[in-house]
Coordinates of C-alpha atoms in Angstrom, one line a residue:
Chain A
M2 CA -54.1 108.5 -52.6
K3 CA -52.6 111.4 -54.5
P4 CA -51.1 110.7 -57.9
A5 CA -47.3 110.9 -58.1
Y6 CA -47.3 114.1 -60.1
A7 CA -49.3 115.9 -57.3
S8 CA -46.7 115.5 -54.7
G9 CA -47.3 119.0 -53.4
T10 CA -43.6 119.9 -53.4
W11 CA -42.2 122.5 -55.8
R12 CA -39.5 120.1 -57.0
G13 CA -41.9 117.2 -57.5
E14 CA -44.4 119.3 -59.5
R15 CA -41.6 120.8 -61.7
F16 CA -40.2 117.3 -62.3
Y17 CA -43.5 116.0 -63.6
A18 CA -44.6 119.1 -65.4
F19 CA -41.4 120.1 -67.0
F20 CA -38.4 117.9 -66.6
L21 CA -40.1 114.5 -67.4
P22 CA -41.8 115.6 -70.7
L23 CA -38.6 117.4 -71.7
V24 CA -36.4 114.4 -71.2
T25 CA -38.9 112.1 -72.9
G26 CA -39.0 114.5 -75.8
I27 CA -35.2 114.6 -76.1
L28 CA -35.0 110.8 -75.9
V29 CA -37.5 110.4 -78.7
L30 CA -35.8 113.0 -80.9
G31 CA -32.4 111.3 -80.2
A32 CA -33.8 107.9 -81.1
W33 CA -35.3 109.4 -84.3
Q34 CA -32.0 111.1 -85.2
Y35 CA -30.1 107.9 -84.6
A36 CA -32.5 105.7 -86.5
V37 CA -32.4 107.9 -89.6
K38 CA -28.7 108.2 -89.6
A39 CA -28.0 104.5 -88.7
Y40 CA -30.3 103.2 -91.5
N41 CA -29.2 105.9 -93.9
V42 CA -32.8 107.0 -94.6
S43 CA -33.1 109.6 -97.3
P44 CA -34.2 113.0 -96.1
V45 CA -36.9 112.9 -98.8
I46 CA -38.5 109.9 -97.0
M47 CA -37.8 110.9 -93.4
P48 CA -35.5 113.8 -92.4
A49 CA -33.6 113.6 -89.1
P50 CA -34.5 116.2 -86.5
L51 CA -31.2 118.1 -87.0
D52 CA -31.8 118.2 -90.7
I53 CA -35.2 119.7 -90.0
L54 CA -33.7 122.3 -87.7
L55 CA -31.0 123.2 -90.3
S56 CA -33.7 123.6 -93.0
F57 CA -35.1 126.6 -91.1
K58 CA -32.0 128.5 -92.3
G59 CA -33.0 131.0 -95.0
I60 CA -36.8 130.3 -95.0
G61 CA -37.6 132.1 -91.8
A62 CA -39.2 135.2 -93.4
E63 CA -41.1 133.0 -95.9
L64 CA -42.5 130.8 -93.2
A65 CA -43.3 133.8 -91.1
H66 CA -45.4 135.3 -94.0
H67 CA -47.3 132.0 -94.4
A68 CA -47.7 131.6 -90.7
W69 CA -49.2 135.1 -90.5
V70 CA -51.7 134.3 -93.2
T71 CA -52.8 131.0 -91.5
G72 CA -52.8 132.6 -88.1
K73 CA -54.9 135.6 -89.2
E74 CA -57.5 133.5 -90.8
S75 CA -57.5 131.0 -87.9
L76 CA -58.1 133.8 -85.4
L77 CA -61.0 135.2 -87.5
A78 CA -62.5 131.8 -87.8
F79 CA -62.1 131.1 -84.1
F80 CA -63.7 134.5 -83.1
L81 CA -66.6 134.0 -85.5
S82 CA -67.1 130.4 -84.3
C83 CA -67.3 131.6 -80.7
V84 CA -69.8 134.3 -81.6
I85 CA -72.0 132.0 -83.7
G86 CA -71.8 129.2 -81.1
V87 CA -72.8 131.5 -78.3
V88 CA -75.6 133.1 -80.2
L89 CA -77.0 129.8 -81.2
A90 CA -76.7 128.4 -77.7
Y91 CA -78.6 131.4 -76.3
L92 CA -81.3 131.1 -78.9
L93 CA -81.8 127.4 -78.4
S94 CA -81.7 127.8 -74.6
L95 CA -84.3 130.5 -74.6
S96 CA -86.9 128.8 -76.9
D97 CA -88.1 125.3 -76.5
T98 CA -89.6 125.5 -80.0
L99 CA -86.2 126.5 -81.5
F100 CA -84.5 123.8 -79.5
A101 CA -86.9 121.1 -80.7
S102 CA -86.6 122.3 -84.3
F103 CA -82.9 122.8 -84.6
Y104 CA -81.0 120.8 -82.0
P105 CA -81.5 117.3 -83.4
N106 CA -80.7 118.6 -86.9
L107 CA -77.6 120.2 -85.7
V108 CA -76.5 117.0 -84.1
V109 CA -77.1 115.0 -87.3
F110 CA -75.3 117.8 -89.2
Q111 CA -72.3 117.3 -87.0
I112 CA -72.2 113.6 -87.5
I113 CA -71.4 114.1 -91.2
P114 CA -67.6 113.5 -91.8
K115 CA -66.8 117.2 -92.4
I116 CA -63.5 116.6 -94.1
A117 CA -65.5 115.2 -97.1
L118 CA -67.3 118.5 -97.4
A119 CA -64.1 120.6 -97.4
P120 CA -63.8 120.6 -101.3
M121 CA -67.5 121.5 -101.6
F122 CA -66.9 124.9 -99.9
T123 CA -64.7 125.8 -102.8
F124 CA -67.6 125.0 -105.2
W125 CA -70.1 126.9 -103.1
L126 CA -68.0 129.9 -102.0
G127 CA -65.2 130.1 -104.5
I128 CA -61.4 129.8 -104.2
A129 CA -60.7 132.8 -102.0
S130 CA -60.4 133.0 -98.2
T131 CA -64.2 133.1 -97.7
S132 CA -64.4 129.3 -98.4
R133 CA -61.5 128.5 -96.0
I134 CA -62.9 130.7 -93.2
S135 CA -66.4 129.4 -93.7
Y136 CA -65.2 125.8 -93.6
A137 CA -63.2 126.5 -90.4
I138 CA -66.3 128.0 -88.7
F139 CA -68.4 125.1 -89.9
I140 CA -66.2 122.6 -88.0
S141 CA -65.6 124.9 -85.0
F142 CA -68.8 126.5 -83.9
F143 CA -70.5 123.3 -82.7
P144 CA -68.3 122.5 -79.7
V145 CA -68.8 126.1 -78.5
M146 CA -72.6 125.9 -78.9
L147 CA -72.8 122.5 -77.2
A148 CA -70.6 123.5 -74.3
M149 CA -72.4 126.8 -73.8
M150 CA -75.8 125.2 -73.9
S151 CA -74.7 122.7 -71.4
G152 CA -73.4 125.5 -69.2
L153 CA -76.6 127.5 -69.4
S154 CA -78.6 124.6 -68.3
R155 CA -76.3 124.0 -65.2
A156 CA -77.1 127.2 -63.4
D157 CA -77.8 126.8 -59.7
V158 CA -81.5 126.0 -59.2
N159 CA -81.7 128.1 -56.1
A160 CA -80.3 131.1 -57.9
L161 CA -82.8 130.6 -60.7
R162 CA -85.7 130.3 -58.2
L163 CA -84.5 133.5 -56.6
C164 CA -84.5 135.3 -60.0
K165 CA -88.1 134.1 -60.5
S166 CA -89.2 135.2 -57.1
I167 CA -87.9 138.7 -57.5
G168 CA -89.4 139.0 -60.9
A169 CA -86.3 139.0 -63.0
S170 CA -86.9 138.8 -66.8
K171 CA -85.8 135.9 -68.9
W172 CA -83.0 138.0 -70.3
Q173 CA -81.9 139.3 -66.9
T174 CA -81.7 135.7 -65.6
L175 CA -79.8 134.6 -68.7
F176 CA -77.1 137.2 -68.6
S177 CA -76.8 137.7 -64.8
V178 CA -77.1 134.1 -63.6
Q179 CA -77.0 131.5 -66.3
T180 CA -74.1 133.1 -68.3
P181 CA -71.6 133.3 -65.4
Y182 CA -72.4 129.6 -64.6
A183 CA -71.9 128.8 -68.3
L184 CA -68.5 130.5 -68.6
P185 CA -66.3 127.5 -67.6
Y186 CA -68.2 125.4 -70.1
F187 CA -67.9 128.0 -72.8
F188 CA -64.1 128.1 -72.4
T189 CA -63.9 124.3 -72.7
G190 CA -65.8 124.6 -76.0
A191 CA -63.7 127.6 -77.1
K192 CA -60.5 125.6 -76.5
V193 CA -61.8 122.9 -78.8
A194 CA -62.8 125.5 -81.3
A195 CA -59.4 127.1 -81.2
T196 CA -57.7 123.9 -82.4
M197 CA -60.5 123.1 -84.9
S198 CA -60.4 126.5 -86.5
T199 CA -56.7 126.2 -87.2
I200 CA -57.2 122.7 -88.6
G201 CA -60.1 124.0 -90.7
I202 CA -58.0 126.8 -92.2
V203 CA -55.1 124.5 -93.0
T204 CA -57.5 122.0 -94.5
G205 CA -58.9 124.8 -96.7
E206 CA -55.4 125.9 -97.6
L207 CA -54.6 122.3 -98.8
I208 CA -57.6 122.6 -101.1
S209 CA -57.2 126.1 -102.4
A210 CA -54.8 128.8 -101.4
N211 CA -51.9 130.9 -102.7
S212 CA -50.4 131.4 -99.3
G213 CA -50.6 130.0 -95.8
L214 CA -48.8 127.1 -94.1
G215 CA -51.1 124.5 -95.8
F216 CA -50.1 125.8 -99.2
Y217 CA -46.5 125.8 -98.1
V218 CA -46.7 122.2 -97.1
V219 CA -48.3 121.2 -100.5
R220 CA -45.6 123.1 -102.4
A221 CA -42.7 121.7 -100.4
Q222 CA -44.2 118.2 -100.8
S223 CA -44.5 118.7 -104.6
L224 CA -40.8 119.5 -104.7
G225 CA -39.8 116.6 -102.5
Q226 CA -38.6 119.0 -99.8
T227 CA -39.7 116.9 -96.9
P228 CA -37.5 118.7 -94.2
K229 CA -39.3 122.0 -95.2
V230 CA -42.7 120.2 -94.8
F231 CA -41.7 119.4 -91.2
C232 CA -40.5 123.0 -90.7
A233 CA -43.9 124.2 -91.7
L234 CA -45.6 121.7 -89.5
L235 CA -43.6 122.9 -86.5
V236 CA -44.5 126.5 -87.2
L237 CA -48.1 125.4 -87.6
C238 CA -47.9 123.9 -84.1
V239 CA -46.7 127.3 -82.8
V240 CA -49.6 129.1 -84.6
G241 CA -52.1 126.5 -83.2
L242 CA -50.7 127.0 -79.7
A243 CA -51.0 130.8 -80.1
V244 CA -54.6 130.6 -81.1
Y245 CA -55.2 128.0 -78.3
A246 CA -53.6 130.4 -75.8
I247 CA -56.4 133.0 -76.4
P248 CA -59.2 131.0 -74.7
V249 CA -56.8 129.8 -72.0
Q250 CA -55.7 133.3 -71.1
A251 CA -59.3 134.6 -71.4
E252 CA -60.5 131.9 -69.0
A253 CA -57.8 132.8 -66.5
R254 CA -58.8 136.4 -66.7
A255 CA -62.5 135.5 -66.4
R256 CA -61.8 133.4 -63.3
R257 CA -59.9 136.2 -61.7
W258 CA -62.7 138.7 -62.5
W259 CA -65.3 136.2 -61.2
R260 CA -63.4 135.9 -57.9
G261 CA -63.1 139.7 -57.8
S262 CA -59.3 139.6 -57.7
Chain B
M191 CA -65.5 42.2 -102.3
S192 CA -61.9 41.9 -101.3
Q193 CA -60.8 42.7 -97.9
F194 CA -57.5 44.6 -97.4
K195 CA -55.3 43.0 -94.9
S196 CA -52.6 45.1 -93.4
T197 CA -49.3 43.3 -93.0
R198 CA -45.8 44.5 -92.5
R199 CA -44.8 43.4 -96.1
R200 CA -47.8 45.3 -97.6
F201 CA -46.9 48.4 -95.6
L202 CA -43.3 48.3 -96.9
Q203 CA -44.5 47.7 -100.5
A204 CA -46.9 50.7 -100.2
G205 CA -44.1 52.9 -98.8
A206 CA -41.7 52.0 -101.5
A207 CA -44.3 52.7 -104.2
A208 CA -45.2 56.0 -102.7
G209 CA -41.5 56.9 -102.6
A210 CA -40.9 56.0 -106.2
F211 CA -44.0 58.0 -107.3
G212 CA -42.7 60.9 -105.3
M213 CA -39.4 60.8 -107.1
I214 CA -40.8 60.3 -110.6
G215 CA -44.1 62.0 -110.6
R216 CA -43.7 65.1 -108.4
P217 CA -44.1 68.2 -110.6
A218 CA -41.4 70.9 -110.4
I219 CA -42.5 73.7 -108.0
A220 CA -42.7 76.9 -110.1
K221 CA -41.0 80.0 -108.7
T222 CA -43.6 82.5 -107.4
W223 CA -43.0 86.1 -106.7
N224 CA -45.3 88.2 -104.6
V225 CA -45.0 91.7 -105.9
K226 CA -46.4 94.9 -104.3
F227 CA -47.1 97.3 -107.1
T228 CA -48.3 100.9 -106.8
L229 CA -50.0 103.0 -109.5
A230 CA -49.2 106.7 -109.6
W231 CA -52.8 107.7 -109.0
L232 CA -56.2 106.1 -109.0
A233 CA -56.9 103.3 -111.5
Q234 CA -58.1 105.1 -114.7
G235 CA -57.8 104.8 -118.5
T236 CA -54.0 105.3 -118.4
S237 CA -53.2 102.9 -115.7
L238 CA -55.7 100.1 -115.9
F239 CA -53.5 97.8 -117.9
P240 CA -52.0 96.0 -114.9
Y241 CA -55.5 95.0 -113.8
V242 CA -56.3 93.8 -117.3
G243 CA -53.1 91.7 -117.4
K244 CA -53.9 90.2 -114.0
Q245 CA -57.4 89.2 -115.3
K246 CA -55.8 87.7 -118.4
G247 CA -53.3 85.7 -116.4
F248 CA -50.2 87.4 -117.9
F249 CA -48.6 87.8 -114.5
A250 CA -49.6 84.4 -113.1
K251 CA -48.2 82.5 -116.1
R252 CA -44.8 84.1 -115.2
G253 CA -45.1 83.2 -111.6
I254 CA -46.0 86.7 -110.4
D255 CA -48.7 87.3 -107.8
L256 CA -49.3 91.0 -108.4
D257 CA -50.8 93.1 -105.6
I258 CA -51.9 96.4 -107.2
S259 CA -52.5 99.5 -105.0
R260 CA -53.7 103.0 -106.0
G261 CA -51.2 105.8 -105.7
F262 CA -51.4 109.3 -104.3
G263 CA -49.3 111.1 -106.9
S264 CA -46.1 110.3 -108.7
L265 CA -43.9 111.8 -105.9
A266 CA -45.6 109.7 -103.2
A267 CA -45.4 106.6 -105.4
A268 CA -41.6 107.2 -106.0
Q269 CA -41.0 107.7 -102.3
S270 CA -43.0 104.7 -101.3
I271 CA -41.1 102.5 -103.8
A272 CA -37.8 103.9 -102.5
S273 CA -38.7 103.3 -98.9
G274 CA -39.6 99.6 -99.7
Q275 CA -43.4 100.0 -99.1
F276 CA -43.8 98.8 -102.7
D277 CA -41.5 96.7 -104.9
Y278 CA -42.3 98.3 -108.2
G279 CA -44.8 100.9 -109.6
I280 CA -45.7 103.5 -112.1
V281 CA -44.3 107.0 -111.8
I282 CA -44.4 109.9 -114.3
S283 CA -41.0 110.6 -115.7
A284 CA -40.4 114.2 -114.5
P285 CA -41.1 113.5 -110.8
L286 CA -39.1 110.3 -111.2
V287 CA -36.1 112.3 -112.3
L288 CA -36.6 114.7 -109.5
M289 CA -36.6 112.0 -106.9
V290 CA -33.5 110.3 -108.4
A291 CA -31.8 113.7 -108.3
K292 CA -32.8 114.0 -104.7
G293 CA -30.9 110.7 -104.1
L294 CA -33.7 108.2 -103.9
P295 CA -32.6 104.7 -104.9
L296 CA -34.8 104.1 -107.9
K297 CA -34.4 102.5 -111.3
G298 CA -36.5 103.1 -114.4
L299 CA -37.1 99.8 -116.2
A300 CA -39.3 100.8 -119.1
T301 CA -41.4 103.6 -120.6
V302 CA -45.2 103.2 -120.8
D303 CA -46.1 106.2 -122.9
Y304 CA -44.3 109.0 -124.7
D305 CA -46.3 112.1 -123.8
A306 CA -47.3 112.8 -120.2
M307 CA -49.9 115.1 -121.8
M308 CA -49.0 117.9 -119.5
G309 CA -50.6 121.1 -120.6
V310 CA -53.2 123.8 -120.2
G311 CA -56.9 122.8 -120.4
V312 CA -59.8 125.1 -121.3
L313 CA -63.5 124.6 -122.0
A314 CA -64.2 123.9 -125.6
D315 CA -65.9 127.2 -126.2
S316 CA -63.2 129.2 -124.4
P317 CA -61.8 132.3 -126.2
I318 CA -58.4 131.0 -125.3
R319 CA -57.1 129.4 -128.5
T320 CA -53.4 129.8 -128.3
P321 CA -50.8 130.0 -125.4
A322 CA -50.6 133.8 -126.0
D323 CA -54.3 134.1 -125.0
L324 CA -53.4 133.0 -121.5
V325 CA -52.0 136.4 -120.7
G326 CA -53.9 138.0 -117.8
K327 CA -56.1 134.9 -117.3
K328 CA -56.9 133.1 -114.1
I329 CA -55.4 129.6 -114.3
A330 CA -55.9 126.9 -111.7
T331 CA -53.1 124.6 -110.9
V332 CA -52.4 121.8 -108.4
P333 CA -48.9 122.6 -107.0
A334 CA -48.3 118.9 -106.3
S335 CA -49.2 117.9 -109.9
A336 CA -46.3 116.9 -112.2
E337 CA -47.0 119.6 -114.8
S338 CA -47.4 122.5 -112.4
P339 CA -43.7 123.5 -112.1
F340 CA -43.2 123.5 -115.8
F341 CA -45.8 126.1 -116.7
A342 CA -43.1 128.7 -116.7
A343 CA -41.1 126.6 -119.1
Y344 CA -44.1 126.3 -121.3
A345 CA -44.7 130.0 -121.2
K346 CA -41.1 130.6 -122.1
L347 CA -41.2 128.3 -125.1
A348 CA -44.7 129.4 -126.2
K349 CA -43.4 133.1 -125.9
F350 CA -45.7 134.6 -123.4
D351 CA -45.0 136.1 -120.0
A352 CA -46.0 133.6 -117.3
S353 CA -46.0 136.3 -114.7
T354 CA -49.1 137.9 -116.4
A355 CA -51.2 134.8 -115.7
Q356 CA -53.0 134.8 -112.4
M357 CA -52.2 131.4 -110.9
V358 CA -54.6 129.9 -108.4
N359 CA -53.4 126.9 -106.4
V360 CA -56.1 124.3 -105.8
D361 CA -56.4 120.7 -104.8
A362 CA -56.7 117.9 -107.4
K363 CA -60.2 117.1 -106.1
V364 CA -61.6 120.4 -107.2
I365 CA -59.5 121.6 -110.1
E366 CA -61.9 120.5 -112.9
R367 CA -64.8 121.9 -111.0
T368 CA -63.2 125.4 -110.8
L369 CA -62.9 125.4 -114.6
E370 CA -66.4 124.0 -115.2
S371 CA -67.9 126.6 -112.9
G372 CA -66.1 129.5 -114.5
Q373 CA -64.1 130.3 -111.3
T374 CA -61.0 130.0 -113.5
D375 CA -60.4 130.5 -117.2
A376 CA -58.0 127.6 -117.6
M377 CA -56.2 124.9 -115.7
T378 CA -52.9 123.2 -115.9
G379 CA -53.1 119.4 -115.8
I380 CA -52.5 116.0 -117.3
A381 CA -54.9 115.8 -120.3
S382 CA -55.3 112.0 -120.0
S383 CA -56.5 112.5 -116.3
S384 CA -58.5 115.7 -116.5
L385 CA -60.1 115.6 -120.0
P386 CA -62.0 112.3 -119.1
V387 CA -63.3 114.0 -116.0
L388 CA -64.6 117.0 -117.9
L389 CA -65.9 115.2 -121.0
S390 CA -67.6 112.3 -119.2
S391 CA -69.5 114.9 -117.1
G392 CA -70.7 116.6 -120.3
K393 CA -68.3 119.5 -120.3
P394 CA -66.5 119.7 -123.7
A395 CA -62.9 120.8 -123.2
R396 CA -59.6 120.8 -125.0
W397 CA -55.9 120.8 -124.1
M398 CA -52.9 122.7 -125.2
L399 CA -50.0 120.4 -124.7
Y400 CA -46.6 121.4 -123.3
S401 CA -45.1 119.0 -125.8
S402 CA -46.4 121.0 -128.7
A403 CA -44.3 123.9 -127.5
G404 CA -41.3 121.6 -127.5
I405 CA -41.1 120.5 -123.9
P406 CA -40.0 116.9 -123.6
T407 CA -42.5 115.1 -121.4
Y408 CA -42.4 111.4 -121.4
G409 CA -45.3 109.9 -119.5
N410 CA -45.3 107.0 -117.1
A411 CA -42.3 104.8 -116.5
I412 CA -42.1 101.4 -114.8
V413 CA -40.0 101.9 -111.7
G414 CA -38.4 99.6 -109.1
S415 CA -36.3 100.3 -106.1
T416 CA -32.6 99.8 -106.8
K417 CA -32.6 96.9 -104.3
S418 CA -35.6 95.1 -106.0
V419 CA -34.1 95.5 -109.4
E420 CA -30.5 94.5 -108.5
S421 CA -31.5 91.6 -106.2
D422 CA -33.7 89.9 -108.7
P423 CA -33.2 90.9 -112.3
E424 CA -35.2 87.7 -113.4
L425 CA -38.3 89.1 -111.6
S426 CA -37.8 92.6 -113.2
A427 CA -37.6 91.0 -116.6
A428 CA -40.7 88.9 -116.0
L429 CA -42.6 91.8 -114.5
V430 CA -41.8 94.2 -117.4
D431 CA -42.8 91.6 -120.0
A432 CA -46.1 90.9 -118.1
L433 CA -46.9 94.6 -117.8
F434 CA -46.2 95.2 -121.5
E435 CA -48.1 92.1 -122.6
S436 CA -51.0 93.6 -120.6
L437 CA -50.5 97.0 -122.2
A438 CA -50.4 95.5 -125.7
F439 CA -53.6 93.6 -125.1
T440 CA -55.2 96.8 -123.6
I441 CA -54.4 99.1 -126.5
A442 CA -55.2 96.5 -129.1
N443 CA -58.5 95.5 -127.5
P444 CA -59.8 98.5 -125.6
E445 CA -63.4 97.5 -125.1
E446 CA -62.5 94.0 -123.8
A447 CA -59.8 95.5 -121.6
A448 CA -62.4 98.0 -120.1
D449 CA -64.7 95.0 -119.4
L450 CA -61.9 93.2 -117.7
F451 CA -61.0 96.3 -115.7
F452 CA -64.5 96.8 -114.4
K453 CA -64.6 93.1 -113.5
A454 CA -61.4 93.5 -111.5
V455 CA -62.3 96.9 -110.0
P456 CA -66.1 96.9 -109.8
E457 CA -66.2 100.1 -107.7
A458 CA -64.6 102.0 -110.7
G459 CA -67.8 101.5 -112.6
L460 CA -70.3 102.7 -109.9
T461 CA -70.5 106.3 -111.0
A462 CA -72.6 107.6 -113.9
G463 CA -70.3 108.2 -116.9
A464 CA -67.6 105.8 -115.5
R465 CA -67.4 103.8 -118.8
E466 CA -67.0 107.0 -120.8
F467 CA -64.5 108.3 -118.3
V468 CA -62.4 105.1 -118.8
R469 CA -62.9 105.0 -122.6
I470 CA -61.6 108.6 -123.1
G471 CA -58.7 108.0 -120.7
M472 CA -57.7 104.9 -122.7
G473 CA -58.1 106.7 -126.0
L474 CA -55.8 109.5 -124.9
H475 CA -53.4 107.0 -123.5
R476 CA -53.2 105.2 -126.9
V477 CA -52.3 108.6 -128.4
G478 CA -49.4 108.8 -126.1
I479 CA -48.2 105.2 -126.8
A480 CA -48.5 105.1 -130.6
K481 CA -45.2 106.9 -131.1
P482 CA -42.1 105.9 -133.1
E483 CA -40.2 104.7 -130.0
A484 CA -42.7 101.9 -129.3
I485 CA -43.5 101.2 -133.0
K486 CA -39.9 100.8 -133.9
N487 CA -38.3 99.3 -130.8
G488 CA -41.2 97.6 -129.0
L489 CA -43.3 98.6 -126.1
G490 CA -41.5 100.0 -123.1
Y491 CA -38.5 101.4 -125.0
G492 CA -37.6 104.9 -123.9
D493 CA -35.1 107.1 -125.7
P494 CA -32.3 108.0 -123.3
K495 CA -31.8 111.3 -125.1
V496 CA -35.3 112.3 -124.2
Y497 CA -34.7 111.4 -120.6
D498 CA -31.6 113.5 -120.8
A499 CA -33.7 116.5 -121.9
I500 CA -36.3 115.8 -119.2
T501 CA -33.4 115.8 -116.7
D502 CA -32.3 119.2 -117.9
L503 CA -35.8 120.5 -117.6
V504 CA -36.2 119.2 -114.0
M505 CA -32.8 120.6 -113.0
S506 CA -33.6 124.0 -114.5
Y507 CA -37.0 124.4 -113.0
L508 CA -37.0 122.2 -109.8
G509 CA -33.3 122.1 -109.0
T510 CA -32.1 122.9 -105.5
P511 CA -28.5 123.0 -104.2
D512 CA -28.9 119.6 -102.5
M513 CA -29.6 117.9 -105.9
K514 CA -27.1 116.3 -108.2
R515 CA -27.9 116.0 -111.9
P516 CA -28.2 112.2 -112.4
A517 CA -26.8 110.6 -115.5
V518 CA -29.6 108.8 -117.4
D519 CA -27.5 105.5 -117.6
D520 CA -27.3 105.4 -113.8
W521 CA -31.0 105.2 -113.2
Y522 CA -32.7 104.2 -116.5
S523 CA -32.2 101.2 -118.8
N524 CA -34.0 99.6 -121.7
K525 CA -32.5 96.2 -120.8
F526 CA -35.9 94.8 -119.9
A527 CA -38.0 96.8 -122.4
G528 CA -38.9 96.2 -126.0
N529 CA -39.7 92.5 -125.8
I530 CA -43.4 92.9 -126.5
K531 CA -44.1 94.2 -130.0
L532 CA -47.2 94.9 -132.0
A533 CA -47.5 94.0 -135.7
P534 CA -47.7 96.9 -138.2
E535 CA -51.3 96.1 -138.9
Q536 CA -52.1 96.3 -135.2
W537 CA -50.5 99.7 -135.0
S538 CA -52.5 100.8 -138.0
K539 CA -55.7 99.6 -136.4
I540 CA -54.8 101.5 -133.2
D541 CA -53.9 104.6 -135.1
G542 CA -57.2 104.5 -137.0
G543 CA -59.2 104.9 -133.8
L544 CA -57.3 107.9 -132.4
G545 CA -58.8 110.8 -134.5
E546 CA -61.5 111.5 -131.9
F547 CA -58.9 111.9 -129.2
R548 CA -56.2 113.7 -131.2
K549 CA -58.6 116.5 -132.0
L550 CA -58.9 117.3 -128.3
L551 CA -55.2 118.1 -128.2
S552 CA -53.2 120.9 -129.7

C-alpha cells in the first residue's frame, strides 16, 4: 500500500510536502508565542517568536557580516573534507595493505567524542581560522570517506569482470566504472559533511573567534540579549541550508549528466 | 514465662496507652526546606563554602536540605534562578545588576566578597608591568566572562587607549592555555578563578586588578528569585545564616574546609595539583572577603553605595535601550546579612595568612 503522502496527485503531494509542515510550524510558533505572553516569561529567558523577528531590526548588516564569515569557512571546510574523504577512500580501496593498516584506526579515531577535542585544536593550531577549519574538516571528512569506500565496493560485478577481460588498468577501472557507481554514495556522505562542517566551524567560533555567528551568539549571550541569540541561530540555519544545498544541487546535476539529459 | 492473653479489655488499655503516649511523647516535626542552589561556576576555592557548610551540618540544623549544583557562568545562573530552575544561588554582582536591569525577578540577599578580582593577567616574567604596557598587546578574553565588557572602563581609568590592544575572543576552557603557550600576551579574567589554574600547573602569573584603577567590582552575591524570597523570608534568613556560617568556618579553617570539600566532592581532587588549585583559590577569596564591610558589619553585608556605582558601570558599558536602571533598594537588601561575625582576633589571623596571595595582585 502506498503511504498517504504518495497519493500521486499534485494536490495530495503539495499538501504533504508543503501545506502540512507549514501549518504545523505556524501552530507551534503560535503556541510558543501564546505561552510566552500568557506566562509573562522574560525575553531574557525565552523570547517570543515575534520578539525574535523584531530583533532583526537594525542588526541585519552585522548578522550578514558574521554569516558571511561562518559561511565562507564552512564552505572551505566542506570542500576540503570532500577532497580528503575521496582521496582517502581511493587510497584505501586501491591498496589492501593501506586498508588493513589505516581503516580500523580511522574507525577508532572516529569513535572519540570529537567535541572534547575542539579546544585542543586551539592549543595545536592557534587561535586563528586554521584551527576552526581544521576542526571542521576533522569531524566532516569521515562520512565522505566511508560513503565513497562503500560506493567503490558496490560496482557492478559484471562490469568489473568486463574491465578485467579487456585488460583495463586498475586506475581505468576505478575512474570509469567504480567511481560512477560510487557517486550516489559520495553525495550521501557529502550531505552529512555539509552539515558537519558548518557545525564544526560554529563550534570553533564558540571556542576562539573575533567574528562569525558562533562568536555573535556568545557575545549576545554574555549581554543577556537572548532574542539576538535566536536571530543568529536562524541565520545559521540559512547558512547551513545554503552549504547543504551544494551537494544536493551537485547530485541533481550529476544524475542528469549520468542519464545523458 | 508469662503468657500474654489477648482480651478486649487489654486491647482497649493498650490503645489508650498508645494514644496517651502519642499525645505526650510525640516530638514536634521540624520544618524542612528542600533548596535547589546553583553556584556561578564549577566548585572551586571561591565557591566551596556551601559544600563545607553542608558537611558541617550548618544547613541541616536549620532544617535546610541543600542541593548544590555547578553553574555555567553568572548570567546563566541568574537566568536559571529567575526561571525557577533553582531557588537560590551565587551570582557575580555585575551580571546580577545586568539581569535585574533586563527585568529578571531577582533579589540580592547578601554579599560574599568585596572584590570580584576582575582584571588583566600576565605571566610572572611578562614585560607588562603596568596597564600602559598593554598598548598594542594581544589580549585574550572570554566574551561571556563578567570582566570582559569592563576592559574598556579599565583602560579609560588606567589612562590607556583600549583600541590599541588586540583583543582575541576565546572560550573559558582555553584562555589560560593561550597565555601559557605565548599565543597571547595577556588575558582578562577573574583572578581567583584563573590564577589558581596557572599557578597550580606551575606557571607563575600575576594580576592587575580593575579595582586598583578605581572600578567598583563587588564579587559574588547570594541571590534568590523574587518569588522565593518574598514567599518565605524565614527560609531566606535561615539560608543566608547557614551560608555565612559556612563561609566563616571556611575562611577561619581553610585546611579543614578543603578536606571537607574534597570529601563532599571527591572528583574535584582527582587531578594533579587539585589541592594547590583549591588552596590558592581559597587564599584569593579570603583577600576579597577580609574587607572593612565584613569586618565592621558582619559577613554578607554589602554597601548599597558600591552597588549603586556597579549599577552605573553596568548601565554605561552594557546598557541597551530595553534596560531600565534599577534602584539598589529594589533588588538588594542587607536585611538577612551581617548576622555571622568573626572576632577581631580571627580577622587578624586570617589577615596574617594573606601576604602570599596579595603579592600576586596589583
